[in-house]
Amino acid sequence: MNPSQTAFTRRGFLGLAAAAAAAPTLSACGGSSSSSRNSIEFWDMPWATPAYNTAAKKITQSYAPASGDRRANYQIIQWNNFYQTFSSAIASKTGPAVSTGAGFQAFQFEQQGAIAHADNVIDALKKNGQYDDFLPGVLEPFKSDNGYVAVPWQMDMRVFWYRKSLLDKVGAAVPTDWPSLLQAGKALKKAGAIGFCTGSGAGNNIGNHFLIAMMLNNGGGVWTPDGHLDLLNDRNVEAVDFVRELVSNGVIDPGAVSYTTNNMDAQWKDKQAGFGLYVLGLPQRVGDTSGDIMAASPLTGPHGDKAALVFLNNIMMYRNTPSQPSSEAFLVYYLGRIKQLWQQNLMNSLPVFKSITALPEFTKDANNVRILKEYQPIAKTSAARGTALRANLAVLDGGQAINQFTQTVLGGKTDAKSALRTFQSGLQSVITS
């Protein structure tokens, strides 16, 4: 995939952004109800190249329901204005019965009473053996007090990458912890390279993810275990202080505050970036599969902590359906066929099923194997230090508060506590509970 084709990897998890704060309460407002349709409407997003949607549509159209169940119809929903598309359709009862979508979308619509819980699907997966095929930790975040809000199907991991030739050139070892990251970064910077590649320009959330990842890597996080804001804890302050040290030493380029993903892609492609946090599939993204760009092992924090930031993409069901049993039967079927998407090399993400990770199409990529082995067992969502996903995470990821926080830190404009205090105040003003 080229960079333009992989830009979606953030959009799938960016919290419904400005729309989240002003999300309307769903209510019927005319239109034809999906419950009067003859088929299960499955709405899917452009997760990769057009070949992905072609393959997903074929899987949908190949569904042969049991007697009494409805067939399924496939529809592509573009990321542009996707939240408004879903909101309007659900409010007018013309929305889907089943869909993919943004990572926290199901939790927002659950608050509005639109989501059909997936407990029956989970029971069916237990019966057919696929429940035991889930990788550890991927299902639990979707369990709410009322039931399973959605079912995960892919993981978007934030990974540390390095360019071997640049580190060799400056005589630096691959960073394994914070001190060695600073040391290697200084050496790269002295040689005219970028010691740590990141950015927080227009449409670029990698800088946001980097700061959250460093908090997690130090045993911190935005929330308490029971979901209350706790940005000013000592571990977060320590993490932000370290990032500010990278900034003050020029390891993070002064221009990073305005770098877009296109800028970052160019820095990796042109052999300017020596180390940094980015999305899966970086070598393919920038067109350099020579083996010079490699996934590094997760860093060890100053207190011995190890953690990685992951976003869990999921499939959700809606209450407005022509047949809830038919929605459930289709979702069970679809989850059993998604391995085809990895077999066709269409996915730039980690699967949630062990059997897919054993496919030769997956294991042939040494970076994927390392990321799965070393990152997935320690991965945490942005709900950490808790584990349960919530609607408020949509306000965190991609909202103005975190954007401003990241730009403040990368710009070296203030001390860690002041930046975190402003960040917490900004989040507090828009969260729903």
Short mmCIF file of C-alpha atoms in Angstrom, two decimals:
data_model
loop_
_atom_site.label_atom_id
_atom_site.label_comp_id
_atom_site.label_asym_id
_atom_site.label_seq_id
_atom_site.Cartn_x
_atom_site.Cartn_y
_atom_site.Cartn_z
CA MET A 1 0.00 0.00 0.00
CA ASN A 2 1.20 3.53 -0.68
CA PRO A 3 0.89 6.31 1.90
CA SER A 4 -2.40 7.64 0.59
CA GLN A 5 -3.90 4.18 0.79
CA THR A 6 -2.86 3.66 4.39
CA ALA A 7 -3.94 7.02 5.76
CA PHE A 8 -7.08 5.29 7.02
CA THR A 9 -5.14 3.54 9.78
CA ARG A 10 -5.67 6.48 12.10
CA ARG A 11 -9.17 7.39 10.97
CA GLY A 12 -10.45 4.03 12.21
CA PHE A 13 -9.71 5.05 15.77
CA LEU A 14 -9.87 8.78 15.89
CA GLY A 15 -12.51 9.58 18.32
CA LEU A 16 -15.40 10.97 16.51
CA ALA A 17 -13.61 14.26 17.19
CA ALA A 18 -15.65 17.44 17.23
CA ALA A 19 -18.81 15.54 16.41
CA ALA A 20 -18.48 13.59 19.62
CA ALA A 21 -19.01 16.61 21.83
CA ALA A 22 -22.14 17.59 19.98
CA ALA A 23 -23.52 14.16 19.14
CA PRO A 24 -27.32 14.31 18.89
CA THR A 25 -29.59 12.05 20.86
CA LEU A 26 -30.89 9.48 18.43
CA SER A 27 -34.60 9.51 17.74
CA ALA A 28 -36.85 8.40 14.92
CA CYS A 29 -37.33 11.13 12.33
CA GLY A 30 -39.00 9.45 9.42
CA GLY A 31 -37.59 7.37 6.59
CA SER A 32 -37.90 3.71 5.88
CA SER A 33 -36.91 1.49 8.75
CA SER A 34 -34.16 -1.08 8.20
CA SER A 35 -36.41 -3.50 10.06
CA SER A 36 -38.68 -3.46 7.00
CA ARG A 37 -35.86 -4.47 4.67
CA ASN A 38 -35.41 -8.02 3.50
CA SER A 39 -31.65 -8.17 4.08
CA ILE A 40 -29.12 -7.55 6.82
CA GLU A 41 -27.41 -4.28 5.86
CA PHE A 42 -23.66 -4.50 6.49
CA TRP A 43 -21.81 -1.18 6.35
CA ASP A 44 -18.05 -1.38 6.00
CA MET A 45 -15.28 1.21 5.77
CA PRO A 46 -12.38 1.54 3.28
CA TRP A 47 -9.82 -0.14 5.51
CA ALA A 48 -7.25 -0.53 2.75
CA THR A 49 -7.03 -0.44 -1.03
CA PRO A 50 -10.23 -0.89 -3.06
CA ALA A 51 -9.29 -4.56 -3.34
CA TYR A 52 -10.09 -4.90 0.35
CA ASN A 53 -13.70 -3.76 -0.11
CA THR A 54 -14.06 -5.97 -3.17
CA ALA A 55 -12.99 -8.98 -1.11
CA ALA A 56 -15.18 -8.04 1.88
CA LYS A 57 -18.16 -7.61 -0.43
CA LYS A 58 -17.53 -11.04 -1.93
CA ILE A 59 -17.48 -12.60 1.54
CA THR A 60 -20.78 -10.87 2.33
CA GLN A 61 -22.43 -11.91 -0.91
CA SER A 62 -21.28 -15.51 -0.43
CA TYR A 63 -23.24 -15.77 2.80
CA ALA A 64 -25.86 -18.51 2.53
CA PRO A 65 -28.14 -18.07 5.55
CA ALA A 66 -29.87 -20.92 7.27
CA SER A 67 -33.59 -21.32 6.70
CA GLY A 68 -35.45 -18.38 8.22
CA ASP A 69 -32.43 -16.05 8.37
CA ARG A 70 -31.97 -13.01 6.12
CA ARG A 71 -29.31 -12.56 3.46
CA ALA A 72 -26.77 -9.75 3.81
CA ASN A 73 -26.15 -6.67 1.69
CA TYR A 74 -22.77 -4.89 1.58
CA GLN A 75 -22.32 -1.12 1.49
CA ILE A 76 -19.13 0.98 1.65
CA ILE A 77 -19.21 4.05 3.92
CA GLN A 78 -16.45 6.60 3.35
CA TRP A 79 -14.45 7.96 6.28
CA ASN A 80 -15.25 11.52 5.28
CA ASN A 81 -18.09 12.65 7.58
CA PHE A 82 -18.64 9.03 8.58
CA TYR A 83 -19.95 9.82 12.06
CA GLN A 84 -22.63 12.13 10.68
CA THR A 85 -23.53 9.47 8.12
CA PHE A 86 -24.06 6.87 10.83
CA SER A 87 -25.82 9.26 13.22
CA SER A 88 -28.31 10.49 10.65
CA ALA A 89 -29.07 7.02 9.32
CA ILE A 90 -29.53 5.52 12.77
CA ALA A 91 -31.76 8.40 13.85
CA SER A 92 -33.98 7.95 10.78
CA LYS A 93 -33.95 4.15 11.15
CA THR A 94 -32.27 3.72 7.77
CA GLY A 95 -28.93 2.65 9.20
CA PRO A 96 -27.11 -0.67 9.16
CA ALA A 97 -27.85 -3.81 11.11
CA VAL A 98 -24.12 -4.60 11.33
CA SER A 99 -21.08 -2.42 10.68
CA THR A 100 -17.40 -1.79 11.13
CA GLY A 101 -16.42 1.76 12.05
CA ALA A 102 -14.35 3.89 14.39
CA GLY A 103 -12.84 2.18 17.39
CA PHE A 104 -15.08 3.83 19.99
CA GLN A 105 -18.16 4.29 17.83
CA ALA A 106 -20.05 1.36 19.35
CA PHE A 107 -19.64 2.78 22.84
CA GLN A 108 -21.06 6.14 21.85
CA PHE A 109 -24.06 4.59 20.12
CA GLU A 110 -24.56 2.23 23.06
CA GLN A 111 -25.02 5.30 25.27
CA GLN A 112 -27.77 6.38 22.89
CA GLY A 113 -29.52 3.01 22.98
CA ALA A 114 -28.74 2.06 19.39
CA ILE A 115 -26.39 -0.90 19.88
CA ALA A 116 -27.50 -4.54 20.06
CA HIS A 117 -25.18 -6.38 22.43
CA ALA A 118 -23.16 -9.28 21.07
CA ASP A 119 -23.50 -11.79 23.90
CA ASN A 120 -25.29 -14.31 21.67
CA VAL A 121 -22.50 -13.97 19.12
CA ILE A 122 -19.90 -14.66 21.80
CA ASP A 123 -21.88 -17.74 22.88
CA ALA A 124 -21.94 -18.94 19.28
CA LEU A 125 -18.18 -18.42 18.99
CA LYS A 126 -17.72 -20.51 22.11
CA LYS A 127 -19.71 -23.31 20.50
CA ASN A 128 -17.87 -23.25 17.17
CA GLY A 129 -14.41 -22.97 18.78
CA GLN A 130 -13.55 -19.50 17.53
CA TYR A 131 -13.81 -17.97 21.01
CA ASP A 132 -10.71 -19.91 22.04
CA ASP A 133 -8.96 -18.59 18.92
CA PHE A 134 -8.98 -14.98 20.20
CA LEU A 135 -5.57 -13.66 21.19
CA PRO A 136 -5.28 -12.85 24.91
CA GLY A 137 -6.78 -9.57 26.04
CA VAL A 138 -8.52 -8.51 22.83
CA LEU A 139 -12.11 -9.36 23.78
CA GLU A 140 -12.31 -8.23 27.40
CA PRO A 141 -12.30 -4.45 26.70
CA PHE A 142 -15.66 -4.78 24.91
CA LYS A 143 -17.51 -6.19 27.92
CA SER A 144 -19.73 -3.53 29.47
CA ASP A 145 -22.12 -3.82 32.40
CA ASN A 146 -24.87 -4.56 29.87
CA GLY A 147 -22.99 -7.07 27.74
CA TYR A 148 -20.51 -7.16 24.87
CA VAL A 149 -20.78 -3.89 22.98
CA ALA A 150 -18.96 -5.19 19.90
CA VAL A 151 -16.60 -7.92 18.71
CA PRO A 152 -12.97 -7.12 17.78
CA TRP A 153 -11.59 -8.17 14.41
CA GLN A 154 -8.27 -6.35 13.93
CA MET A 155 -5.61 -4.48 15.93
CA ASP A 156 -3.78 -1.27 15.02
CA MET A 157 -0.55 -1.23 17.04
CA ARG A 158 1.79 1.71 17.54
CA VAL A 159 5.29 0.40 16.97
CA PHE A 160 8.86 1.69 17.44
CA TRP A 161 10.73 1.55 14.13
CA TYR A 162 14.38 2.16 13.25
CA ARG A 163 16.51 2.47 10.14
CA LYS A 164 19.44 0.12 10.63
CA SER A 165 21.84 1.86 8.25
CA LEU A 166 21.49 5.19 10.07
CA LEU A 167 22.09 3.68 13.50
CA ASP A 168 25.09 1.79 12.12
CA LYS A 169 26.42 4.99 10.57
CA VAL A 170 26.46 6.82 13.91
CA GLY A 171 27.60 3.77 15.88
CA ALA A 172 24.46 3.62 17.99
CA ALA A 173 22.75 0.48 19.22
CA VAL A 174 19.02 -0.01 18.73
CA PRO A 175 17.38 1.72 21.74
CA THR A 176 16.00 -0.64 24.35
CA ASP A 177 15.08 1.85 27.08
CA TRP A 178 14.71 5.57 27.64
CA PRO A 179 18.41 6.37 28.30
CA SER A 180 19.56 4.50 25.20
CA LEU A 181 16.83 6.24 23.16
CA LEU A 182 18.19 9.62 24.27
CA GLN A 183 21.77 8.53 23.58
CA ALA A 184 21.00 7.21 20.09
CA GLY A 185 18.84 10.23 19.35
CA LYS A 186 21.66 12.62 20.21
CA ALA A 187 24.05 10.71 17.96
CA LEU A 188 21.58 10.75 15.08
CA LYS A 189 20.89 14.43 15.54
CA LYS A 190 24.62 15.23 15.60
CA ALA A 191 24.95 13.42 12.25
CA GLY A 192 22.18 15.53 10.73
CA ALA A 193 19.45 12.90 10.96
CA ILE A 194 16.17 12.94 12.88
CA GLY A 195 16.73 11.20 16.21
CA PHE A 196 13.05 10.57 16.89
CA CYS A 197 10.52 10.96 14.10
CA THR A 198 7.06 12.19 15.09
CA GLY A 199 4.63 14.97 14.26
CA SER A 200 1.49 16.82 15.24
CA GLY A 201 0.63 18.78 12.13
CA ALA A 202 -2.76 18.93 10.43
CA GLY A 203 -4.44 15.53 10.42
CA ASN A 204 -1.47 13.84 12.10
CA ASN A 205 -2.21 12.08 15.39
CA ILE A 206 1.04 10.14 15.68
CA GLY A 207 2.43 12.71 18.10
CA ASN A 208 -0.67 12.27 20.26
CA HIS A 209 -0.22 8.52 20.23
CA PHE A 210 3.49 8.85 21.06
CA LEU A 211 2.78 10.82 24.22
CA ILE A 212 0.08 8.41 25.40
CA ALA A 213 2.36 5.47 24.58
CA MET A 214 5.17 6.94 26.67
CA MET A 215 2.80 7.40 29.62
CA LEU A 216 1.72 3.77 29.32
CA ASN A 217 5.33 2.68 28.94
CA ASN A 218 6.02 4.27 32.32
CA GLY A 219 3.10 2.65 34.12
CA GLY A 220 0.92 5.74 33.76
CA GLY A 221 -2.11 6.60 31.68
CA VAL A 222 -4.90 9.12 31.24
CA TRP A 223 -7.40 7.35 33.48
CA THR A 224 -7.60 5.65 36.84
CA PRO A 225 -8.44 1.92 36.76
CA ASP A 226 -12.13 2.79 37.24
CA GLY A 227 -12.18 5.36 34.43
CA HIS A 228 -11.66 8.75 36.09
CA LEU A 229 -9.24 11.34 34.72
CA ASP A 230 -5.81 11.19 36.35
CA LEU A 231 -3.36 12.97 34.09
CA LEU A 232 -1.24 14.54 36.80
CA ASN A 233 0.02 11.29 38.31
CA ASP A 234 3.80 11.11 38.84
CA ARG A 235 4.42 8.55 36.09
CA ASN A 236 2.77 10.80 33.49
CA VAL A 237 4.78 13.80 34.63
CA GLU A 238 7.97 11.76 34.34
CA ALA A 239 7.04 10.61 30.83
CA VAL A 240 6.28 14.13 29.61
CA ASP A 241 9.50 15.42 31.18
CA PHE A 242 11.41 12.80 29.18
CA VAL A 243 9.74 13.83 25.92
CA ARG A 244 10.60 17.44 26.72
CA GLU A 245 14.21 16.30 27.17
CA LEU A 246 14.11 14.80 23.67
CA VAL A 247 12.77 18.12 22.40
CA SER A 248 15.33 20.27 24.25
CA ASN A 249 18.20 18.16 22.89
CA GLY A 250 16.93 18.39 19.32
CA VAL A 251 16.32 14.63 19.15
CA ILE A 252 12.75 15.50 18.17
CA ASP A 253 13.02 17.95 15.31
CA PRO A 254 11.78 21.49 16.09
CA GLY A 255 9.54 21.28 13.04
CA ALA A 256 7.75 18.18 14.35
CA VAL A 257 4.93 20.28 15.76
CA SER A 258 3.77 20.96 12.18
CA TYR A 259 4.77 17.71 10.46
CA THR A 260 1.98 15.84 8.69
CA THR A 261 2.03 12.11 8.00
CA ASN A 262 3.22 12.96 4.48
CA ASN A 263 6.20 14.74 6.03
CA MET A 264 6.93 11.75 8.24
CA ASP A 265 6.60 9.34 5.33
CA ALA A 266 9.11 11.38 3.37
CA GLN A 267 11.56 11.46 6.31
CA TRP A 268 11.49 7.68 6.57
CA LYS A 269 11.62 7.17 2.82
CA ASP A 270 14.51 9.62 2.31
CA LYS A 271 16.62 8.03 5.07
CA GLN A 272 16.37 11.06 7.35
CA ALA A 273 14.57 9.34 10.24
CA GLY A 274 16.56 7.00 12.45
CA PHE A 275 13.98 6.02 15.09
CA GLY A 276 10.36 6.74 15.87
CA LEU A 277 6.86 5.55 16.67
CA TYR A 278 4.54 4.86 13.73
CA VAL A 279 1.86 2.59 12.33
CA LEU A 280 2.13 -1.02 11.21
CA GLY A 281 3.61 -1.76 7.82
CA LEU A 282 5.99 1.21 7.70
CA PRO A 283 8.37 -0.39 5.15
CA GLN A 284 5.50 -1.07 2.75
CA ARG A 285 4.00 2.34 3.45
CA VAL A 286 7.12 4.20 2.30
CA GLY A 287 8.14 1.70 -0.36
CA ASP A 288 11.34 0.41 1.26
CA THR A 289 11.18 -3.32 1.92
CA SER A 290 14.96 -3.79 1.69
CA GLY A 291 15.13 -4.76 5.36
CA ASP A 292 16.70 -1.48 6.43
CA ILE A 293 13.53 -0.30 8.24
CA MET A 294 12.82 -2.69 11.09
CA ALA A 295 10.52 -2.96 14.07
CA ALA A 296 12.35 -2.41 17.35
CA SER A 297 11.48 -4.24 20.53
CA PRO A 298 9.27 -2.31 22.96
CA LEU A 299 11.20 0.05 25.20
CA THR A 300 11.62 -0.55 28.91
CA GLY A 301 10.55 2.37 31.08
CA PRO A 302 12.68 3.78 33.92
CA HIS A 303 10.81 1.69 36.51
CA GLY A 304 10.95 -1.53 34.47
CA ASP A 305 7.53 -1.12 32.86
CA LYS A 306 6.82 -2.26 29.31
CA ALA A 307 3.66 -1.37 27.42
CA ALA A 308 2.51 -0.61 23.90
CA LEU A 309 -0.47 1.39 22.65
CA VAL A 310 -3.05 -0.53 20.61
CA PHE A 311 -6.37 0.39 19.03
CA LEU A 312 -8.92 -2.42 18.69
CA ASN A 313 -11.12 -2.23 15.64
CA ASN A 314 -14.45 -3.96 16.00
CA ILE A 315 -17.71 -4.98 14.36
CA MET A 316 -20.93 -3.84 16.00
CA MET A 317 -24.64 -4.63 15.66
CA TYR A 318 -27.61 -2.27 15.92
CA ARG A 319 -31.04 -2.62 17.47
CA ASN A 320 -32.76 -1.51 14.28
CA THR A 321 -32.54 -4.70 12.25
CA PRO A 322 -35.04 -6.79 10.31
CA SER A 323 -34.00 -9.76 12.45
CA GLN A 324 -31.61 -9.80 15.39
CA PRO A 325 -30.95 -13.55 15.05
CA SER A 326 -30.10 -12.92 11.39
CA SER A 327 -27.68 -10.12 12.35
CA GLU A 328 -26.00 -12.45 14.82
CA ALA A 329 -25.82 -15.35 12.37
CA PHE A 330 -24.25 -13.13 9.71
CA LEU A 331 -21.66 -11.72 12.13
CA VAL A 332 -20.63 -15.21 13.25
CA TYR A 333 -20.28 -16.20 9.59
CA TYR A 334 -18.28 -13.09 8.69
CA LEU A 335 -15.84 -13.49 11.59
CA GLY A 336 -15.20 -17.01 10.41
CA ARG A 337 -14.24 -15.80 6.93
CA ILE A 338 -12.09 -12.72 7.60
CA LYS A 339 -8.92 -14.81 7.38
CA GLN A 340 -9.36 -14.49 3.61
CA LEU A 341 -8.48 -10.80 3.90
CA TRP A 342 -5.06 -11.64 5.35
CA GLN A 343 -4.59 -14.55 2.96
CA GLN A 344 -4.99 -12.05 0.12
CA ASN A 345 -2.50 -9.63 1.77
CA LEU A 346 -5.13 -6.91 1.98
CA MET A 347 -4.76 -5.96 5.64
CA ASN A 348 -2.23 -3.56 7.17
CA SER A 349 -3.20 -4.55 10.71
CA LEU A 350 -2.80 -7.39 13.17
CA PRO A 351 -5.55 -10.01 13.32
CA VAL A 352 -7.23 -10.86 16.62
CA PHE A 353 -7.36 -14.61 15.91
CA LYS A 354 -4.40 -16.91 16.57
CA SER A 355 -5.15 -19.04 13.52
CA ILE A 356 -4.71 -16.04 11.20
CA THR A 357 -1.35 -15.18 12.77
CA ALA A 358 -0.19 -18.69 11.81
CA LEU A 359 -0.99 -18.18 8.11
CA PRO A 360 2.08 -18.15 5.83
CA GLU A 361 0.89 -14.85 4.36
CA PHE A 362 1.26 -13.33 7.84
CA THR A 363 4.39 -15.07 9.07
CA LYS A 364 6.41 -14.21 5.95
CA ASP A 365 6.73 -10.64 7.29
CA ALA A 366 9.38 -10.76 10.02
CA ASN A 367 8.26 -7.38 11.37
CA ASN A 368 4.70 -8.61 11.84
CA VAL A 369 5.96 -11.69 13.66
CA ARG A 370 8.09 -9.60 16.03
CA ILE A 371 5.29 -7.11 16.68
CA LEU A 372 2.83 -9.89 17.42
CA LYS A 373 5.26 -11.69 19.72
CA GLU A 374 6.67 -8.71 21.60
CA TYR A 375 4.03 -5.96 21.44
CA GLN A 376 0.67 -7.73 21.58
CA PRO A 377 1.17 -9.39 25.00
CA ILE A 378 1.96 -6.03 26.63
CA ALA A 379 -0.42 -3.88 24.58
CA LYS A 380 -2.83 -1.54 26.31
CA THR A 381 -5.61 0.61 24.94
CA SER A 382 -5.99 4.31 25.65
CA ALA A 383 -8.36 3.26 28.47
CA ALA A 384 -5.32 2.42 30.59
CA ARG A 385 -4.76 2.28 33.51
CA GLY A 386 -8.16 0.67 33.23
CA THR A 387 -9.04 -1.96 30.64
CA ALA A 388 -12.69 -1.40 29.70
CA LEU A 389 -13.32 0.78 26.67
CA ARG A 390 -15.75 3.68 27.09
CA ALA A 391 -17.42 6.36 24.99
CA ASN A 392 -15.22 9.03 26.60
CA LEU A 393 -12.22 7.61 24.76
CA ALA A 394 -13.64 9.12 21.59
CA VAL A 395 -13.23 12.54 23.18
CA LEU A 396 -9.62 11.74 24.08
CA ASP A 397 -8.43 10.38 20.75
CA GLY A 398 -8.38 13.02 18.06
CA GLY A 399 -10.03 15.76 20.12
CA GLN A 400 -8.74 19.30 20.48
CA ALA A 401 -7.48 18.82 24.04
CA ILE A 402 -4.92 16.18 23.12
CA ASN A 403 -3.91 17.99 19.93
CA GLN A 404 -3.15 21.14 21.89
CA PHE A 405 -1.35 19.15 24.57
CA THR A 406 0.90 17.43 22.03
CA GLN A 407 1.74 20.63 20.21
CA THR A 408 2.57 22.30 23.52
CA VAL A 409 4.94 19.50 24.55
CA LEU A 410 6.60 19.08 21.13
CA GLY A 411 6.98 22.85 20.94
CA GLY A 412 8.73 22.91 24.31
CA LYS A 413 6.43 25.69 25.44
CA THR A 414 5.85 24.83 29.09
CA ASP A 415 6.69 22.44 31.91
CA ALA A 416 5.18 18.96 32.17
CA LYS A 417 2.78 19.64 35.03
CA SER A 418 1.36 22.77 33.41
CA ALA A 419 0.86 20.96 30.10
CA LEU A 420 -0.83 18.02 31.81
CA ARG A 421 -3.02 20.28 33.95
CA THR A 422 -4.28 22.12 30.86
CA PHE A 423 -4.82 18.79 29.09
CA GLN A 424 -6.88 17.45 31.99
CA SER A 425 -8.96 20.61 32.15
CA GLY A 426 -9.66 20.43 28.41
CA LEU A 427 -10.76 16.80 28.62
CA GLN A 428 -12.86 17.38 31.73
CA SER A 429 -14.89 20.06 29.94
CA VAL A 430 -16.07 17.67 27.21
CA ILE A 431 -16.31 14.19 28.71
CA THR A 432 -19.81 12.88 29.31
CA SER A 433 -19.30 11.35 32.75
#
